């Protein structure tokens, strides 16, 4: 069965520090992978996506993610965090099987301290 | 840009009421979804629809139903609202089977 795991429920970083949010997935074929961000009281906004090709993908707001097939991972990174990055982050796997479903991780809440 | 509009940002309903949450999209996407979001549980799929008048149960359909009479509109119905349905509800559409676009969410409180 398809699943997405975000092992870190909550992360706190200092402004200007680097960030890595972890995501592992379980899927029977080559997955379509996504990271979404949700600011308080808002819907989800797409940060970046991986369909195929270069395993390092660039997204909006200075984020990047790397697909590692051998580790079934798609970790999100940012070299220098800004206070406005404080939000909830969701990793997702897109499936092209029946119903074209999306599978989400449980999310990682990011706090940024001055 | 794709626009997914949920009719209400905040709703307060009483236990036992029938509640309708509306979602409208403007990009002619076939697939539409309803999720609920709760702290520590992430997004859980309630129902989805891949065509007009078609619907499929997600992971937590109990206590909910849906309606898709027109391609652009997907409604979530709480037949008899209960306090355990207090949650954030998110509607989404799917582009070409792989990229999801979300509405702003409806925060429902059942008292």
XYZ file of C-alpha atoms in Angstrom:
225
model
C 0.000 0.000 0.000
C 1.077 3.525 -0.666
C 2.191 5.614 2.282
C 4.118 8.725 3.130
C 6.062 9.208 6.343
C 7.251 12.464 7.790
C 9.151 11.390 10.895
C 9.490 14.859 12.393
C 6.267 16.223 13.841
C 7.793 19.515 14.855
C 11.087 21.253 14.103
C 12.501 24.476 15.508
C 15.304 26.336 13.771
C 16.927 29.715 14.173
C 16.448 32.312 11.486
C 19.308 32.066 9.002
C 20.030 28.442 9.806
C 19.706 25.662 7.270
C 16.681 23.386 7.181
C 15.987 19.824 6.142
C 12.567 18.214 6.412
C 12.440 14.490 5.919
C 9.997 12.511 3.814
C 9.947 8.788 3.056
C 7.441 7.079 0.842
C 6.268 3.627 -0.038
C 4.995 3.174 -3.558
C 5.112 0.358 -6.055
C 6.229 2.347 -9.078
C 8.071 5.564 -9.805
C 6.186 8.101 -7.775
C 5.202 11.655 -8.414
C 6.419 13.578 -5.372
C 5.387 16.905 -3.953
C 5.978 19.269 -1.100
C 3.214 21.607 -0.001
C 3.286 24.402 2.555
C 0.377 25.587 4.647
C 0.476 28.898 6.460
C -1.850 29.284 9.462
C -5.497 29.380 8.428
C -4.696 28.865 4.774
C -4.984 26.157 2.169
C -2.002 24.249 0.804
C 0.411 25.821 -1.648
C 2.689 23.793 -3.890
C 6.389 24.346 -3.130
C 7.871 21.954 -5.659
C 7.300 18.684 -7.459
C 9.226 15.800 -8.954
C 7.939 13.822 -11.899
C 11.097 12.549 -13.600
C 14.561 13.615 -14.726
C 16.958 15.567 -12.536
C 16.597 14.302 -8.993
C 17.311 17.701 -7.468
C 14.350 19.977 -7.975
C 14.053 23.657 -7.244
C 10.910 25.213 -5.914
C 9.520 28.528 -4.835
C 10.739 30.572 -1.860
C 14.274 29.183 -2.136
C 13.351 25.574 -1.346
C 14.777 22.508 -3.036
C 14.259 18.781 -2.662
C 16.199 15.725 -3.698
C 14.684 12.447 -4.831
C 16.695 9.430 -3.711
C 15.223 6.250 -5.096
C 17.537 3.968 -3.123
C 16.337 5.512 0.135
C 12.722 6.108 -0.942
C 13.165 9.663 0.240
C 12.298 13.140 -0.940
C 13.735 15.528 1.640
C 13.077 19.240 1.529
C 15.906 21.690 2.133
C 16.546 25.377 2.440
C 20.001 26.861 3.055
C 18.851 29.847 5.114
C 15.467 29.963 6.815
C 13.434 33.160 7.095
C 10.899 33.905 9.841
C 8.158 33.823 7.183
C 8.920 30.146 6.537
C 7.186 29.186 9.774
C 4.336 26.946 8.622
C 3.176 23.364 8.256
C 4.884 21.331 5.534
C 3.363 18.308 3.848
C 5.011 15.750 1.658
C 2.751 13.961 -0.829
C 2.847 11.144 -3.327
C 0.693 11.297 -6.415
C -0.609 8.025 -7.757
C -1.856 7.335 -11.252
C -3.685 4.251 -10.198
C -7.443 3.999 -9.704
C -8.928 7.360 -8.900
C -5.674 9.279 -9.237
C -5.347 9.692 -5.501
C -2.931 11.724 -3.476
C -1.286 10.396 -0.325
C -0.100 12.864 2.282
C 2.271 12.627 5.168
C 1.104 13.814 8.563
C 3.018 17.051 8.235
C 5.942 18.783 9.913
C 5.358 21.980 11.815
C 8.236 24.447 11.500
C 8.938 27.113 14.093
C 11.527 29.779 13.346
C 13.107 31.617 16.253
C 14.854 34.972 15.899
C -3.990 30.125 -12.438
C -6.253 27.431 -11.133
C -8.821 28.695 -8.687
C -10.502 26.435 -6.165
C -13.086 28.241 -4.095
C -14.709 26.954 -0.949
C -17.931 28.719 -0.097
C -17.152 29.424 3.549
C -13.978 30.023 5.531
C -15.640 29.488 8.901
C -18.846 27.700 9.866
C -20.498 27.007 13.195
C -23.272 24.416 13.204
C -25.288 22.607 15.820
C -25.192 18.882 16.497
C -27.672 17.071 14.283
C -27.812 19.707 11.566
C -27.320 18.812 7.930
C -24.291 20.708 6.666
C -23.249 21.477 3.118
C -19.699 22.442 2.185
C -19.346 23.691 -1.362
C -16.314 23.681 -3.609
C -16.068 25.214 -7.066
C -13.145 25.052 -9.500
C -12.617 26.990 -12.693
C -10.159 24.815 -14.622
C -12.232 21.942 -15.925
C -10.361 19.322 -13.901
C -12.001 15.911 -13.778
C -10.793 14.891 -10.354
C -11.958 16.577 -7.165
C -11.341 15.638 -3.544
C -12.472 16.382 -0.027
C -10.029 16.044 2.852
C -10.259 16.773 6.504
C -7.257 17.995 8.404
C -6.713 17.440 12.104
C -3.628 18.139 14.228
C -1.224 15.227 14.216
C -3.254 13.301 11.642
C -2.415 15.258 8.514
C -4.851 15.195 5.616
C -7.271 12.324 5.413
C -9.292 11.648 2.303
C -13.050 11.609 2.788
C -14.372 11.238 -0.755
C -13.237 11.895 -4.271
C -14.855 12.174 -7.654
C -13.315 11.522 -11.053
C -16.276 12.621 -13.134
C -19.724 14.138 -12.933
C -22.068 11.972 -10.851
C -19.170 9.644 -9.999
C -17.852 9.296 -6.481
C -15.525 7.055 -4.543
C -15.037 6.618 -0.832
C -11.766 7.661 0.648
C -10.291 6.576 3.942
C -12.870 8.120 6.303
C -16.264 8.387 4.526
C -18.444 7.533 7.532
C -20.857 10.328 8.367
C -20.303 12.088 5.046
C -21.731 12.032 1.562
C -20.911 13.975 -1.598
C -22.588 15.311 -4.686
C -21.152 16.154 -8.085
C -23.897 17.255 -10.439
C -21.674 19.570 -12.466
C -18.019 19.218 -13.314
C -16.985 22.415 -11.583
C -18.781 21.809 -8.287
C -18.166 19.183 -5.626
C -20.219 19.292 -2.442
C -19.509 17.596 0.860
C -22.542 16.814 3.002
C -22.605 16.037 6.694
C -25.898 14.233 7.066
C -26.170 14.824 10.813
C -23.301 16.869 12.163
C -21.535 15.643 15.279
C -18.902 17.270 17.468
C -16.257 14.832 16.229
C -16.659 16.338 12.776
C -15.263 19.637 14.000
C -12.280 20.055 11.719
C -10.666 21.888 8.839
C -12.051 20.705 5.495
C -10.021 21.101 2.337
C -11.201 20.712 -1.237
C -8.726 19.943 -4.000
C -8.683 19.359 -7.731
C -6.212 17.288 -9.679
C -4.529 18.427 -12.883
C -3.666 15.730 -15.408
C -3.847 13.132 -12.712
C -0.852 14.274 -10.747
C -0.808 17.847 -9.415
C -3.282 18.928 -6.758
C -4.658 22.423 -6.217
C -6.330 23.341 -2.958
C -8.998 25.692 -1.764
C -8.478 27.904 1.281
C -10.254 25.503 3.576
C -13.391 25.626 5.688
C -13.010 25.499 9.440
C -16.148 23.819 10.736
C -17.110 23.863 14.383
C -19.986 21.673 15.535
C -21.424 22.652 18.911
